[in-house]
Amino acid sequence: MLLLIQYTLTFASVLILVALGGCISERSGVINLGLEGIMVMGAMGGALAMRYLPAGSPAIVIILCVLLAAALLGVLYSCLLAVASINFKADQTITGTAMNMLGVAAATVIVKAINTAANSDDVSSVIQYAIPKQAFLINIGGLDMTLSPITKRQESLQAQLRTKGASGFDSVANLLILTIFQCLCCIGFLLGGNPDHFLSIIQGFGGILICQWVLLIFYGIIRRSAFEVETVAFFLCTMGMAALASIKPAEAGKQLFAMVLGILVFLIVGWSMRDLERAKKFRYLAVILGIGFLVFTLLFGTESYGAKAWVVIGGMTLQPSELSKVCFVYAGASAMDRLMNKRNLFLFIVYSIAICGCLALMNDFGTALIFFVAFLMIAYMRSGSVGTVGLACTALGFAGVIAVKIAPHALRRFTIWRHIWEDPFGLGFQQTRAIMCIASGGLLGLGAGRGLLKNVFAADSDIVFASISEEWGLIMASMLVLSIVALALFSLRSASMARSSFYTIGACTASAVMLTQVILNCLGTVDVLPLTGVTFPFLSNGGTSM
């Protein structure tokens, strides 16, 4: 079913673009009835470009050349309609119908001529892209052997034994669909938004669009075709920008800058992890940075609502503990990948206690809980001991009781938990408004920029799930959660094929951290769990959420 939906959206995207072209034409006063002919001629131009491109060209180069050739031939053919309608005052209905017939006939004749020139017996109207498979005769030690192409049955059996890699076409098609969605979002906000914020909105959505295509082209240069995970991440960033365009459009530029920095860090980490030995050399740097970010926050951080977890640099608000999570996973996975001796385990426990101690001094107990989940995942995957995990959870319970006693703001959050309707104008103000706005949005939402939750504190960060639900509907909000689940499932699938336990531990721990954050954010918003102030990855406003 999912494959059917994917191919339906892929092939429907062409018809959507043609339909948009028709809408633009009629908007300008031209009844363009020659759309089908233009589409056929454009398709022929793309097919011819694919046929005559040099063999061995990168997939991204082929795709871009095919798109360019199709667009140019379509534009040239559409000029016939313009000349006939404007210069010769011809009837647009008759001219458009004639262009449709001429386009199909011309494409058929041209393709048949090309095929006949290559093979006099080939009079088909289908362009052949590759030479048919042929048998090869080789001689080894005087023994003649024939290498024949495998049969269809053998090919299908081989396909069942391996995971099909993504093609460049699939990546471009998925990104084209996302690009269309981003353009429609931007247009929607421009039509119903404040003119003072138009530049920020265009900058935000346009920046994401440029970044995703630049990254795809870079992947093509390094001959990497898979782009599914990145497409999901850009979709989440797009919805985060949509929430920001409705709540704080002036901060779109800062969020875009943070996203670009996140992409650079992603590429650097990916490069460092391609070589196992090189990745392990970075573990000492990760250990220092993990604790250094938290110490820097303790010294220079800003306290807000009881927690000293933020640093303001150049007008941008950062939460360094988010960066420490990456360092913690990196260091923990690298340490546990080495020989599992008592010294190694002891050092990692000491490092984890130091991290949690800094978070306790910062009164950031929500982040401390996420670090604890990461520690449990790392320890369990290396030891496999359920008893050890149970003992650690018991210790967490005692630590939680102590935290509630010494941290007043944590005690307030636990006090109001499951009792928000008893104080809807006080401690339960955020969550009661969030629940009401989720209900008012329904399945499809009120529309971009039409929500009321944007007037509530932290609508773009702590309770951004409710903001999306109100304006875009519960279906879209659920898709965002499923996107995080999809990223986690991809990590788990990749972990099963990892070359080392370092990659396995790192992938599973990172997935657990993301899922824990989403659970705390979403369920805390609707009062199923206490509201901890944990952000939604890629979606919440804030530099380190990227």
mmCIF file of C-alpha atoms in Angstrom, residues 17 84 182 207 209 219 237 255 257 277 349 371 377 381 387 414 425 463 465 482 486 502:
data_model
loop_
_atom_site.group_PDB
_atom_site.id
_atom_site.type_symbol
_atom_site.label_atom_id
_atom_site.label_comp_id
_atom_site.label_asym_id
_atom_site.label_seq_id
_atom_site.Cartn_x
_atom_site.Cartn_y
_atom_site.Cartn_z
ATOM 1 C CA LEU A 17 2.762 20.907 -12.174
ATOM 2 C CA ALA A 84 -0.902 31.986 -32.865
ATOM 3 C CA GLN A 182 6.966 24.415 0.955
ATOM 4 C CA GLY A 207 16.383 29.199 2.813
ATOM 5 C CA LEU A 209 14.377 25.066 -0.014
ATOM 6 C CA TYR A 219 25.272 14.082 -2.342
ATOM 7 C CA CYS A 237 12.163 21.783 9.688
ATOM 8 C CA GLN A 255 16.122 29.615 12.935
ATOM 9 C CA PHE A 257 20.934 30.132 10.502
ATOM 10 C CA GLU A 277 39.332 4.384 13.983
ATOM 11 C CA ILE A 349 29.569 5.985 35.185
ATOM 12 C CA PHE A 371 20.531 11.756 29.580
ATOM 13 C CA MET A 377 20.396 2.367 26.492
ATOM 14 C CA MET A 381 23.196 -2.736 24.875
ATOM 15 C CA GLY A 387 18.724 -6.330 36.519
ATOM 16 C CA PHE A 414 4.542 17.583 39.632
ATOM 17 C CA PHE A 425 -5.483 30.544 35.001
ATOM 18 C CA ILE A 463 3.900 23.240 23.383
ATOM 19 C CA PHE A 465 2.811 20.179 19.135
ATOM 20 C CA LEU A 482 5.494 9.397 12.813
ATOM 21 C CA ALA A 486 10.505 6.691 10.948
ATOM 22 C CA PHE A 502 30.098 1.521 18.151
#
